[in-house]
Short mmCIF file of C-alpha atoms and ligand atoms in Angstrom, two decimals:
data_model
loop_
_atom_site.label_atom_id
_atom_site.label_comp_id
_atom_site.label_asym_id
_atom_site.label_seq_id
_atom_site.Cartn_x
_atom_site.Cartn_y
_atom_site.Cartn_z
CA MET A 260 17.84 19.81 12.11
CA ARG A 261 17.24 18.07 15.38
CA PRO A 262 15.26 20.08 17.90
CA LYS A 263 17.08 20.33 21.24
CA GLY A 264 16.01 18.11 24.09
CA VAL A 265 14.52 15.40 21.91
CA LYS A 266 15.27 11.87 23.00
CA MET A 267 17.67 9.93 20.79
CA ALA A 268 17.89 6.20 20.65
CA THR A 269 20.70 4.03 19.33
CA ILE A 270 19.50 1.74 16.59
CA SER A 271 21.36 -0.98 14.72
CA MET A 272 20.80 -2.66 11.42
CA THR A 273 22.66 -4.89 9.02
CA VAL A 274 23.21 -2.73 5.95
CA ASN A 275 24.58 -4.51 2.87
CA GLY A 276 25.92 -7.23 5.14
CA LYS A 277 27.62 -4.90 7.65
CA GLN A 278 26.35 -4.39 11.19
CA LEU A 279 25.97 -0.61 11.65
CA SER A 280 24.50 1.57 14.39
CA GLY A 281 23.63 5.19 14.84
CA GLU A 282 21.40 7.61 16.66
CA ALA A 283 17.81 8.29 15.68
CA GLN A 284 14.85 10.20 17.06
CA GLY A 285 11.36 8.79 16.92
CA ASN A 286 10.61 10.72 13.74
CA THR A 287 13.87 9.98 11.91
CA LEU A 288 13.06 8.43 8.54
CA LEU A 289 15.06 5.47 7.30
CA VAL A 290 16.39 7.54 4.39
CA GLU A 291 17.58 10.25 6.79
CA PHE A 292 19.26 7.64 8.95
CA LEU A 293 21.02 6.12 5.93
CA ARG A 294 22.11 9.42 4.40
CA GLU A 295 22.80 11.63 7.40
CA GLU A 296 23.74 9.22 10.17
CA LEU A 297 25.41 6.40 8.24
CA LYS A 298 26.63 8.81 5.50
CA MET A 299 25.43 6.50 2.75
CA THR A 300 24.16 9.02 0.22
CA GLY A 301 23.51 6.64 -2.68
CA THR A 302 19.83 6.45 -1.72
CA HIS A 303 18.14 9.61 -3.01
CA VAL A 304 15.20 11.72 -1.91
CA GLY A 305 13.25 12.87 -4.95
CA CYS A 306 9.89 13.89 -3.59
CA ASP A 307 9.70 13.07 0.12
CA THR A 308 5.96 12.51 -0.49
CA SER A 309 6.00 8.74 -1.18
CA GLN A 310 5.48 9.16 -4.92
CA CYS A 311 8.78 8.92 -6.82
CA GLY A 312 10.67 5.85 -5.61
CA ALA A 313 14.14 7.46 -5.74
CA CYS A 314 14.52 6.30 -2.13
CA VAL A 315 13.70 2.60 -2.64
CA VAL A 316 15.75 0.20 -0.51
CA HIS A 317 15.04 -3.32 0.70
CA VAL A 318 14.13 -3.95 4.34
CA ASN A 319 14.16 -7.57 5.45
CA GLY A 320 14.06 -8.58 1.80
CA GLU A 321 11.13 -6.39 0.73
CA SER A 322 11.37 -3.21 -1.31
CA VAL A 323 10.10 -0.11 0.49
CA LYS A 324 10.23 3.65 0.10
CA SER A 325 12.77 4.65 2.74
CA CYS A 326 11.22 8.14 2.96
CA THR A 327 8.03 6.46 4.19
CA VAL A 328 9.47 4.15 6.86
CA PHE A 329 10.83 5.18 10.24
CA ALA A 330 14.41 4.21 11.04
CA SER A 331 13.32 2.91 14.44
CA ALA A 332 10.93 0.48 12.75
CA CYS A 333 13.99 -1.12 11.11
CA ASP A 334 15.97 -1.53 14.35
CA GLY A 335 17.54 -4.99 14.31
CA GLY A 336 16.58 -5.49 10.66
CA THR A 337 18.43 -6.11 7.43
CA VAL A 338 18.68 -3.35 4.85
CA ALA A 339 19.99 -3.47 1.28
CA THR A 340 20.85 -0.23 -0.53
CA ILE A 341 22.33 0.78 -3.89
CA GLU A 342 25.79 0.83 -2.27
CA GLY A 343 25.58 -2.94 -2.03
CA MET A 344 24.74 -3.50 -5.70
CA ALA A 345 28.27 -3.23 -7.13
CA ASN A 346 30.48 -6.31 -7.29
CA ASP A 347 33.03 -6.84 -4.51
CA ASP A 348 35.87 -5.54 -6.73
CA GLY A 349 33.98 -2.27 -7.27
CA SER A 350 32.87 -3.03 -10.83
CA LEU A 351 29.22 -2.52 -11.75
CA GLY A 352 26.74 -5.21 -10.77
CA VAL A 353 24.61 -6.86 -13.45
CA ILE A 354 21.66 -4.47 -13.18
CA GLN A 355 23.91 -1.41 -13.01
CA GLN A 356 25.88 -2.59 -16.05
CA ALA A 357 22.60 -3.12 -17.92
CA PHE A 358 21.65 0.51 -17.21
CA GLN A 359 24.93 1.64 -18.71
CA ASP A 360 24.66 -0.65 -21.73
CA GLU A 361 21.05 0.26 -22.51
CA HIS A 362 21.39 3.98 -21.72
CA GLY A 363 18.88 3.52 -18.91
CA LEU A 364 19.86 6.76 -17.22
CA GLN A 365 20.37 10.38 -18.07
CA CYS A 366 20.70 12.57 -14.98
CA GLY A 367 20.82 9.46 -12.80
CA PHE A 368 18.76 10.84 -9.96
CA CYS A 369 16.07 8.14 -10.11
CA THR A 370 18.57 5.36 -10.86
CA PRO A 371 19.33 4.10 -7.33
CA GLY A 372 15.62 3.51 -6.74
CA MET A 373 15.13 2.03 -10.21
CA VAL A 374 17.99 -0.44 -9.68
CA MET A 375 16.63 -1.48 -6.27
CA SER A 376 13.11 -1.92 -7.63
CA ILE A 377 14.36 -3.97 -10.58
CA ALA A 378 16.41 -6.15 -8.20
CA ASP A 379 13.17 -6.78 -6.30
CA ILE A 380 11.18 -7.53 -9.47
CA LEU A 381 13.81 -10.03 -10.69
CA LYS A 382 14.11 -11.68 -7.29
CA ASN A 383 10.39 -12.50 -7.28
CA ASN A 384 10.07 -13.13 -11.03
CA PRO A 385 13.39 -13.89 -12.80
CA GLN A 386 11.88 -13.70 -16.30
CA PRO A 387 9.27 -10.95 -16.24
CA THR A 388 7.34 -9.80 -19.28
CA GLU A 389 7.59 -6.17 -20.35
CA ALA A 390 4.17 -5.53 -18.81
CA GLU A 391 5.30 -7.06 -15.52
CA ILE A 392 8.41 -4.88 -15.49
CA ARG A 393 6.36 -1.74 -16.12
CA GLU A 394 3.86 -2.76 -13.44
CA GLY A 395 6.70 -3.46 -11.00
CA LEU A 396 8.17 0.00 -11.67
CA LYS A 397 4.89 1.77 -11.00
CA GLY A 398 6.29 3.38 -7.87
CA ASN A 399 9.39 4.76 -9.63
CA ILE A 400 9.25 8.04 -11.51
CA CYS A 401 11.90 9.17 -14.01
CA ARG A 402 11.85 12.72 -15.37
CA CYS A 403 14.46 12.09 -18.08
CA THR A 404 14.44 8.83 -19.95
CA GLY A 405 10.84 8.15 -20.91
CA TYR A 406 11.24 4.71 -19.30
CA HIS A 407 11.86 2.67 -22.48
CA ASN A 408 15.57 2.24 -21.85
CA ILE A 409 14.96 1.49 -18.18
CA VAL A 410 12.66 -1.33 -19.21
CA LYS A 411 15.30 -2.52 -21.71
CA ALA A 412 17.90 -2.47 -18.94
CA ALA A 413 15.63 -4.61 -16.78
CA GLN A 414 15.10 -7.05 -19.66
CA SER A 415 18.81 -7.22 -20.38
CA ALA A 416 19.63 -7.77 -16.70
CA ALA A 417 17.00 -10.50 -16.53
CA ALA A 418 18.55 -12.24 -19.56
CA THR A 419 22.08 -11.97 -18.13
CA LEU A 420 21.04 -13.24 -14.71
CA SER A 421 18.99 -16.15 -16.01
CA GLY A 422 21.77 -17.03 -18.48
CA ALA A 423 24.22 -17.07 -15.56
CA ALA A 424 21.81 -19.22 -13.54
CA GLN A 425 21.50 -21.70 -16.44
CA ALA A 426 25.26 -21.83 -16.93
CA ALA A 427 25.66 -22.64 -13.24
CA GLU A 428 23.32 -25.63 -13.49
CA MET B 905 7.39 16.49 11.29
CA TYR B 906 6.78 17.37 14.90
CA SER B 907 8.75 15.19 17.26
CA PHE B 908 7.26 12.24 19.09
CA GLU B 909 8.31 9.13 20.93
CA PHE B 910 8.36 5.89 19.00
CA THR B 911 7.58 2.48 20.45
CA ARG B 912 7.41 -0.85 18.70
CA PRO B 913 5.95 -3.44 21.05
CA SER B 914 5.80 -7.10 20.03
CA ASP B 915 2.74 -7.75 22.15
CA LEU B 916 -0.79 -6.49 21.40
CA SER B 917 -1.69 -5.87 25.04
CA VAL B 918 1.39 -3.68 25.47
CA ALA B 919 0.38 -1.71 22.37
CA VAL B 920 -3.19 -1.30 23.60
CA ASP B 921 -1.92 0.01 26.95
CA ALA B 922 0.47 2.40 25.23
CA LEU B 923 -2.41 3.71 23.09
CA LYS B 924 -4.30 4.72 26.24
CA GLY B 925 -1.69 7.45 26.80
CA ASP B 926 -2.60 11.03 25.98
CA GLY B 927 -1.74 11.84 22.36
CA ALA B 928 -0.75 8.29 21.46
CA GLN B 929 -1.54 7.04 17.95
CA ALA B 930 -1.20 3.69 16.19
CA LEU B 931 1.15 3.31 13.23
CA GLY B 932 0.34 0.55 10.74
CA GLY B 933 2.39 0.55 7.56
CA GLY B 934 2.74 4.32 7.67
CA GLN B 935 1.84 4.70 3.99
CA THR B 936 -0.81 7.26 4.88
CA LEU B 937 0.22 8.39 8.34
CA ILE B 938 3.86 9.24 7.55
CA PRO B 939 2.89 11.61 4.69
CA VAL B 940 0.28 13.12 7.05
CA LEU B 941 2.90 13.61 9.77
CA LYS B 942 5.26 15.23 7.27
CA GLN B 943 2.58 17.78 6.48
CA ARG B 944 2.11 18.40 10.20
CA LEU B 945 -1.55 17.48 9.90
CA ALA B 946 -1.20 15.21 12.94
CA ALA B 947 0.83 15.74 16.10
CA PRO B 948 0.88 12.57 18.19
CA THR B 949 3.12 12.58 21.26
CA THR B 950 3.77 8.84 20.93
CA LEU B 951 3.56 6.59 17.91
CA VAL B 952 2.81 2.97 18.69
CA ASP B 953 4.12 0.94 15.76
CA LEU B 954 2.00 -2.20 15.32
CA SER B 955 4.29 -3.76 12.70
CA GLY B 956 6.22 -5.82 15.23
CA ILE B 957 3.13 -7.65 16.52
CA GLU B 958 3.08 -11.06 14.87
CA SER B 959 -0.40 -11.93 16.16
CA LEU B 960 -1.85 -9.16 13.96
CA LYS B 961 -0.46 -10.73 10.79
CA GLY B 962 -1.69 -13.64 8.77
CA ILE B 963 -4.55 -15.07 6.77
CA ARG B 964 -6.64 -18.08 7.72
CA ARG B 965 -9.85 -19.74 6.71
CA MET B 966 -12.36 -20.34 9.50
CA GLY B 967 -15.40 -22.23 8.20
CA ASP B 968 -17.24 -19.96 5.79
CA MET B 969 -15.09 -16.95 6.73
CA LEU B 970 -11.71 -15.71 5.58
CA VAL B 971 -9.93 -13.96 8.45
CA ILE B 972 -7.17 -11.45 7.68
CA GLY B 973 -5.10 -10.07 10.55
CA GLY B 974 -5.27 -6.28 10.97
CA GLY B 975 -1.53 -5.89 10.41
CA THR B 976 -1.42 -7.97 7.23
CA THR B 977 0.12 -6.09 4.32
CA HIS B 978 -1.56 -5.59 0.96
CA GLY B 979 1.32 -7.50 -0.61
CA ALA B 980 0.74 -10.52 1.64
CA VAL B 981 -2.96 -10.60 0.72
CA ALA B 982 -2.18 -10.20 -3.00
CA ALA B 983 0.25 -13.14 -2.87
CA SER B 984 -1.94 -15.46 -0.78
CA GLY B 985 -3.20 -18.66 -2.36
CA ASP B 986 -5.86 -18.93 0.37
CA VAL B 987 -7.25 -15.53 -0.58
CA ALA B 988 -7.13 -16.36 -4.30
CA ALA B 989 -9.09 -19.56 -3.67
CA ALA B 990 -11.69 -18.01 -1.36
CA ILE B 991 -12.14 -14.39 -2.45
CA PRO B 992 -10.34 -13.67 -5.74
CA GLY B 993 -11.73 -10.12 -5.74
CA LEU B 994 -9.47 -9.33 -2.78
CA VAL B 995 -6.42 -10.41 -4.77
CA GLU B 996 -7.49 -8.15 -7.65
CA LEU B 997 -8.02 -5.32 -5.20
CA THR B 998 -4.80 -5.58 -3.22
CA SER B 999 -2.59 -6.20 -6.23
CA LYS B 1000 -3.71 -2.86 -7.68
CA ILE B 1001 -3.15 -0.72 -4.58
CA GLY B 1002 -0.50 1.93 -5.28
CA ASP B 1003 2.78 0.25 -6.16
CA PRO B 1004 4.89 -2.66 -4.86
CA GLN B 1005 6.58 -0.57 -2.17
CA VAL B 1006 3.26 0.74 -0.81
CA ARG B 1007 1.86 -2.80 -0.83
CA ASN B 1008 4.86 -4.13 1.10
CA ARG B 1009 4.13 -1.77 4.01
CA GLY B 1010 0.46 -0.72 3.93
CA THR B 1011 -1.98 -2.83 5.95
CA ILE B 1012 -5.66 -3.71 5.87
CA GLY B 1013 -6.16 -2.30 9.38
CA GLY B 1014 -4.58 1.02 8.42
CA SER B 1015 -6.59 1.26 5.23
CA LEU B 1016 -9.95 0.60 6.91
CA ALA B 1017 -9.17 2.83 9.92
CA ASN B 1018 -8.21 5.65 7.60
CA ASN B 1019 -11.35 5.32 5.42
CA ASP B 1020 -10.00 7.51 2.64
CA PRO B 1021 -12.88 8.17 0.22
CA ALA B 1022 -10.71 6.90 -2.65
CA ALA B 1023 -9.25 3.87 -0.86
CA CYS B 1024 -9.88 0.40 -2.25
CA TYR B 1025 -10.45 -1.85 0.80
CA PRO B 1026 -13.56 -0.12 2.20
CA SER B 1027 -15.54 -1.11 -0.92
CA ALA B 1028 -14.68 -4.78 -0.36
CA ALA B 1029 -15.52 -4.63 3.33
CA LEU B 1030 -18.96 -3.18 2.53
CA ALA B 1031 -19.72 -5.41 -0.45
CA LEU B 1032 -18.73 -8.59 1.37
CA GLY B 1033 -20.44 -7.63 4.63
CA ALA B 1034 -17.14 -7.94 6.52
CA ILE B 1035 -16.87 -7.85 10.28
CA ILE B 1036 -14.17 -5.58 11.66
CA VAL B 1037 -12.69 -7.14 14.78
CA THR B 1038 -11.00 -4.85 17.30
CA ASN B 1039 -9.37 -5.36 20.67
CA GLN B 1040 -12.79 -4.45 22.16
CA ARG B 1041 -15.58 -5.69 19.90
CA GLU B 1042 -16.81 -6.75 16.47
CA ILE B 1043 -18.25 -4.10 14.14
CA ALA B 1044 -20.31 -4.83 11.02
CA ALA B 1045 -18.93 -3.05 7.96
CA ASP B 1046 -22.34 -1.42 7.41
CA ASP B 1047 -21.89 0.35 10.78
CA PHE B 1048 -18.17 0.97 10.52
CA PHE B 1049 -17.78 3.64 7.83
CA GLN B 1050 -19.03 7.04 8.97
CA GLY B 1051 -18.21 9.41 6.12
CA LEU B 1052 -14.95 10.92 4.93
CA TYR B 1053 -11.99 9.64 6.96
CA ALA B 1054 -14.42 8.79 9.80
CA THR B 1055 -15.17 5.38 11.32
CA SER B 1056 -16.89 4.08 14.43
CA LEU B 1057 -13.50 3.22 15.98
CA GLU B 1058 -12.94 4.78 19.37
CA GLU B 1059 -9.74 6.47 20.45
CA GLY B 1060 -7.01 3.87 20.90
CA GLU B 1061 -9.09 1.02 19.46
CA VAL B 1062 -7.02 -1.35 17.31
CA ILE B 1063 -8.29 -3.35 14.34
CA THR B 1064 -6.95 -6.82 15.10
CA ALA B 1065 -8.59 -8.71 12.23
CA VAL B 1066 -11.19 -8.51 9.49
CA LYS B 1067 -13.58 -11.41 8.88
CA PHE B 1068 -14.86 -11.74 5.35
CA PRO B 1069 -17.78 -14.07 4.58
CA ILE B 1070 -16.66 -16.14 1.58
CA PRO B 1071 -18.92 -15.25 -1.36
CA ALA B 1072 -19.86 -17.42 -4.33
CA ALA B 1073 -17.96 -15.02 -6.61
CA SER B 1074 -16.29 -11.64 -6.36
CA THR B 1075 -14.39 -9.10 -8.43
CA TYR B 1076 -12.90 -5.64 -8.06
CA GLN B 1077 -12.97 -3.26 -11.00
CA LYS B 1078 -10.70 -0.28 -10.46
CA PHE B 1079 -10.73 2.92 -12.47
CA GLU B 1080 -7.52 4.50 -11.36
CA GLN B 1081 -6.66 8.16 -10.94
CA PRO B 1082 -3.30 7.79 -12.65
CA ALA B 1083 -1.34 10.39 -10.67
CA SER B 1084 -2.30 9.26 -7.17
CA ARG B 1085 -3.03 5.64 -8.16
CA PHE B 1086 -6.06 5.68 -5.83
CA SER B 1087 -9.55 4.97 -7.13
CA LEU B 1088 -11.29 7.58 -9.21
CA THR B 1089 -14.33 5.31 -9.07
CA SER B 1090 -14.12 1.59 -8.42
CA VAL B 1091 -16.61 -1.15 -7.77
CA PHE B 1092 -16.34 -4.30 -5.65
CA LEU B 1093 -19.05 -6.75 -6.65
CA ALA B 1094 -19.89 -9.84 -4.60
CA LYS B 1095 -22.31 -12.61 -5.43
CA MET B 1096 -23.14 -14.05 -2.04
CA GLN B 1097 -23.78 -17.73 -1.24
CA ASP B 1098 -27.54 -17.06 -1.01
CA GLY B 1099 -27.55 -15.62 -4.53
CA SER B 1100 -27.91 -11.97 -3.52
CA VAL B 1101 -25.56 -9.45 -5.09
CA ARG B 1102 -23.82 -6.65 -3.21
CA VAL B 1103 -22.13 -3.65 -4.81
CA GLY B 1104 -19.59 -1.51 -2.93
CA VAL B 1105 -18.52 1.74 -4.60
CA THR B 1106 -15.42 3.73 -3.66
CA GLY B 1107 -13.94 6.95 -5.00
CA ALA B 1108 -17.30 8.31 -6.11
CA GLY B 1109 -19.34 9.28 -3.07
CA ALA B 1110 -19.05 12.73 -1.51
CA ASP B 1111 -19.56 10.98 1.84
CA GLY B 1112 -17.15 8.18 1.04
CA VAL B 1113 -17.71 4.53 0.31
CA PHE B 1114 -21.29 3.29 -0.19
CA ARG B 1115 -23.44 0.38 -1.37
CA HIS B 1116 -25.72 1.02 -4.32
CA GLU B 1117 -29.11 -0.46 -3.50
CA GLY B 1118 -30.60 0.03 -6.96
CA LEU B 1119 -27.78 -1.90 -8.60
CA GLU B 1120 -27.89 -4.59 -5.91
CA GLN B 1121 -31.62 -5.17 -6.40
CA ALA B 1122 -31.41 -5.22 -10.18
CA LEU B 1123 -28.47 -7.63 -10.21
CA SER B 1124 -29.90 -9.88 -7.52
CA ALA B 1125 -33.00 -10.29 -9.72
CA ASN B 1126 -31.14 -10.60 -13.02
CA PHE B 1127 -27.36 -10.98 -13.04
CA SER B 1128 -26.55 -9.44 -16.41
CA ALA B 1129 -24.92 -6.33 -17.83
CA GLY B 1130 -28.29 -5.45 -19.32
CA ALA B 1131 -29.81 -5.23 -15.85
CA VAL B 1132 -27.28 -2.48 -15.04
CA ASP B 1133 -28.54 -0.42 -18.00
CA GLY B 1134 -31.99 -0.28 -16.47
CA VAL B 1135 -30.77 1.28 -13.20
CA SER B 1136 -30.45 5.01 -12.88
CA VAL B 1137 -27.41 6.12 -10.88
CA SER B 1138 -27.86 9.69 -9.75
CA ALA B 1139 -25.04 12.24 -9.77
CA GLU B 1140 -26.45 13.66 -6.57
CA GLY B 1141 -24.16 12.86 -3.67
CA MET B 1142 -21.20 12.11 -5.94
CA SER B 1143 -18.00 14.03 -5.28
CA ASN B 1144 -16.72 16.76 -7.50
CA ASP B 1145 -13.06 17.64 -8.01
CA LEU B 1146 -10.64 18.56 -10.75
CA HIS B 1147 -10.41 14.93 -11.85
CA ALA B 1148 -14.09 14.23 -12.45
CA THR B 1149 -17.55 15.77 -12.20
CA PRO B 1150 -20.36 14.09 -10.25
CA GLU B 1151 -22.01 13.10 -13.57
CA TYR B 1152 -18.79 11.49 -14.80
CA ARG B 1153 -18.46 9.51 -11.58
CA ALA B 1154 -22.12 8.43 -11.68
CA ASN B 1155 -21.57 7.13 -15.18
CA LEU B 1156 -18.39 5.34 -14.08
CA VAL B 1157 -20.34 3.55 -11.34
CA LYS B 1158 -22.43 1.90 -14.05
CA VAL B 1159 -19.50 1.26 -16.37
CA MET B 1160 -17.43 -0.38 -13.64
CA THR B 1161 -20.40 -2.41 -12.39
CA LYS B 1162 -20.99 -3.70 -15.92
CA ARG B 1163 -17.33 -4.65 -16.21
CA ALA B 1164 -17.65 -6.47 -12.91
CA VAL B 1165 -20.70 -8.41 -14.11
CA GLU B 1166 -18.93 -9.28 -17.35
CA ALA B 1167 -15.85 -10.41 -15.44
CA LEU B 1168 -17.99 -12.87 -13.49
CA SER B 1169 -20.15 -14.06 -16.39
C1 FAD C 2375 1.85 6.31 -3.49
C2 FAD C 2375 0.67 5.71 -2.74
C3 FAD C 2375 -0.35 5.11 -3.46
C4 FAD C 2375 -1.44 4.55 -2.80
N1 FAD C 2375 -2.43 3.98 -3.55
C5 FAD C 2375 -3.50 3.45 -2.93
C6 FAD C 2375 -4.55 2.84 -3.69
O1 FAD C 2375 -4.50 2.74 -4.91
N2 FAD C 2375 -5.61 2.33 -3.01
C7 FAD C 2375 -5.67 2.36 -1.65
O2 FAD C 2375 -6.64 1.88 -1.09
N3 FAD C 2375 -4.70 2.92 -0.91
C8 FAD C 2375 -3.62 3.46 -1.52
N4 FAD C 2375 -2.62 4.01 -0.75
C9 FAD C 2375 -2.76 4.00 0.72
C10 FAD C 2375 -2.25 2.71 1.31
O3 FAD C 2375 -3.11 1.65 0.97
C11 FAD C 2375 -2.11 2.73 2.83
O4 FAD C 2375 -1.45 1.56 3.15
C12 FAD C 2375 -3.36 2.73 3.66
O5 FAD C 2375 -4.22 3.77 3.34
C13 FAD C 2375 -3.04 2.93 5.15
O6 FAD C 2375 -2.50 1.76 5.69
P1 FAD C 2375 -1.22 1.79 6.62
O7 FAD C 2375 -1.09 0.43 7.19
O8 FAD C 2375 -0.07 2.31 5.87
O9 FAD C 2375 -1.68 2.76 7.80
P2 FAD C 2375 -0.97 4.00 8.48
O10 FAD C 2375 -0.60 5.00 7.46
O11 FAD C 2375 0.10 3.54 9.38
O12 FAD C 2375 -2.18 4.54 9.36
C14 FAD C 2375 -3.34 5.13 8.80
C15 FAD C 2375 -4.34 5.42 9.92
O13 FAD C 2375 -4.85 4.20 10.45
C16 FAD C 2375 -4.55 4.06 11.84
N5 FAD C 2375 -4.23 2.65 12.02
C17 FAD C 2375 -3.23 1.94 11.41
N6 FAD C 2375 -3.34 0.63 11.71
C18 FAD C 2375 -4.41 0.49 12.54
C19 FAD C 2375 -5.03 -0.62 13.19
N7 FAD C 2375 -4.59 -1.88 13.05
N8 FAD C 2375 -6.11 -0.37 13.98
C20 FAD C 2375 -6.59 0.88 14.13
N9 FAD C 2375 -6.06 1.96 13.52
C21 FAD C 2375 -4.98 1.77 12.74
C22 FAD C 2375 -3.42 5.04 12.10
O14 FAD C 2375 -3.44 5.50 13.44
C23 FAD C 2375 -3.73 6.15 11.11
O15 FAD C 2375 -4.71 7.00 11.62
C24 FAD C 2375 -1.50 4.57 -1.39
C25 FAD C 2375 -0.48 5.16 -0.65
C26 FAD C 2375 0.61 5.72 -1.31
C27 FAD C 2375 1.71 6.33 -0.52
S1 FES C 2376 11.70 10.28 -1.99
FE1 FES C 2376 10.68 8.52 -1.27
S2 FES C 2376 9.17 8.19 -2.77
FE2 FES C 2376 10.12 10.04 -3.46
S1 FES C 2377 17.49 9.60 -15.28
FE1 FES C 2377 16.93 11.58 -14.58
S2 FES C 2377 15.19 11.17 -13.38
FE2 FES C 2377 15.58 9.27 -14.26
#
């Protein structure tokens, strides 16, 4: 709820390649802006206390917890969310497909953040070890799976992506 | 959260002016302050976001000092080849703070200004004898930390950089509290260029970060794990909470110091 009489500002950002704008107060969080103003509800709020990582998105190429960043701090920036992870024809992207294949999700609540964190891990380190994957997922909590199949999904996505990169060479 | 105005200047002098306003507060990476605001434990009227000020970011070597800008993120320090070459202990320290998302936002200036008793950076600042540079002055680390969440910073003062003397060797040994990922008790050990050894301890002290003189003297005289055995670390003055008793923490100070010595031997 927005208290009456509070100043709003118009902010703009490039979200998944599209230039979008909306209204925000000083204390509007990025995740609130994405979900409530831009109506992109793929990014979840699990804890709202910076612990669970359900809200992970990328801002200017770096993964962040969107519940712990102000929308105004991202004005003019570039944001990537789970909505941009599918292929253009609507089919699942490589990491998403790997979650399905490896049973990397049960209730699915943590999955948007997991997928965004894994995308970040693989961007910086295309062939991570299991330990590196687990370390990279330290900020993501899952109450269902016990993590093993999430790690397998990350490994399978890494293999698919590096196979595709080799084939392209 | 209470409501407030938000500004994001790109110039330090504009930020410093904005911070002179009544109820204004600096925002670094927000990894501590945003959770605090959500709990309504702070009620600034204006938040002055420092993250758009490029002059606060960056790492450079200046003679026998490594200078890290006050707005430099933990992730940038962890990934820096210059830091790895000069002060590897700082890479160990920053790469173990929280998780990747926290490291991509949280800054050295915010961590030192906050002086959380379980935060990692204060131990390095003390052990290395860092100089905290603000928009007004330079403060020696030994004078900077003033107990739990307290520092000698004045209202509106901004940490613009931290100067670390480059030691002969350094390491950070973290014993993590697994739920919060902060330090339960961690030790930053530095072997200085003159051969003296300095030991910064975080997570353990009831008054926050401290140097342990007994360990420093013993290790300066004889740099070995055995020398640590001969030092008595008192439980008095150690903090007590549901995670660990003062005695447990006192013991961890020795265990982590030994690991640090072994890591450098
Ligand atoms: C899940 C999680 C895990 C974490 N784990 C760890 C850990 O293991 N170890 C650890 O050390 N920390 C940990 N942290 C804290 C993290 O390191 C924060 O980044 C840090 O404590 C504060 O830095 P910040 O830049 O985010 O500051 P902010 O939260 O923006 O600000 C903190 C305080 O510093 C002030 N401030 C900010 N920048 C400046 C400046 N340049 N000059 C003067 N004052 C300033 C602000 O006004 C505020 O009072 C964790 C945080 C989270 C959310
Ligand atoms: S909702 Fe952001 S970390 Fe849990
Ligand atoms: S699948 Fe349910 S929380 Fe992860």
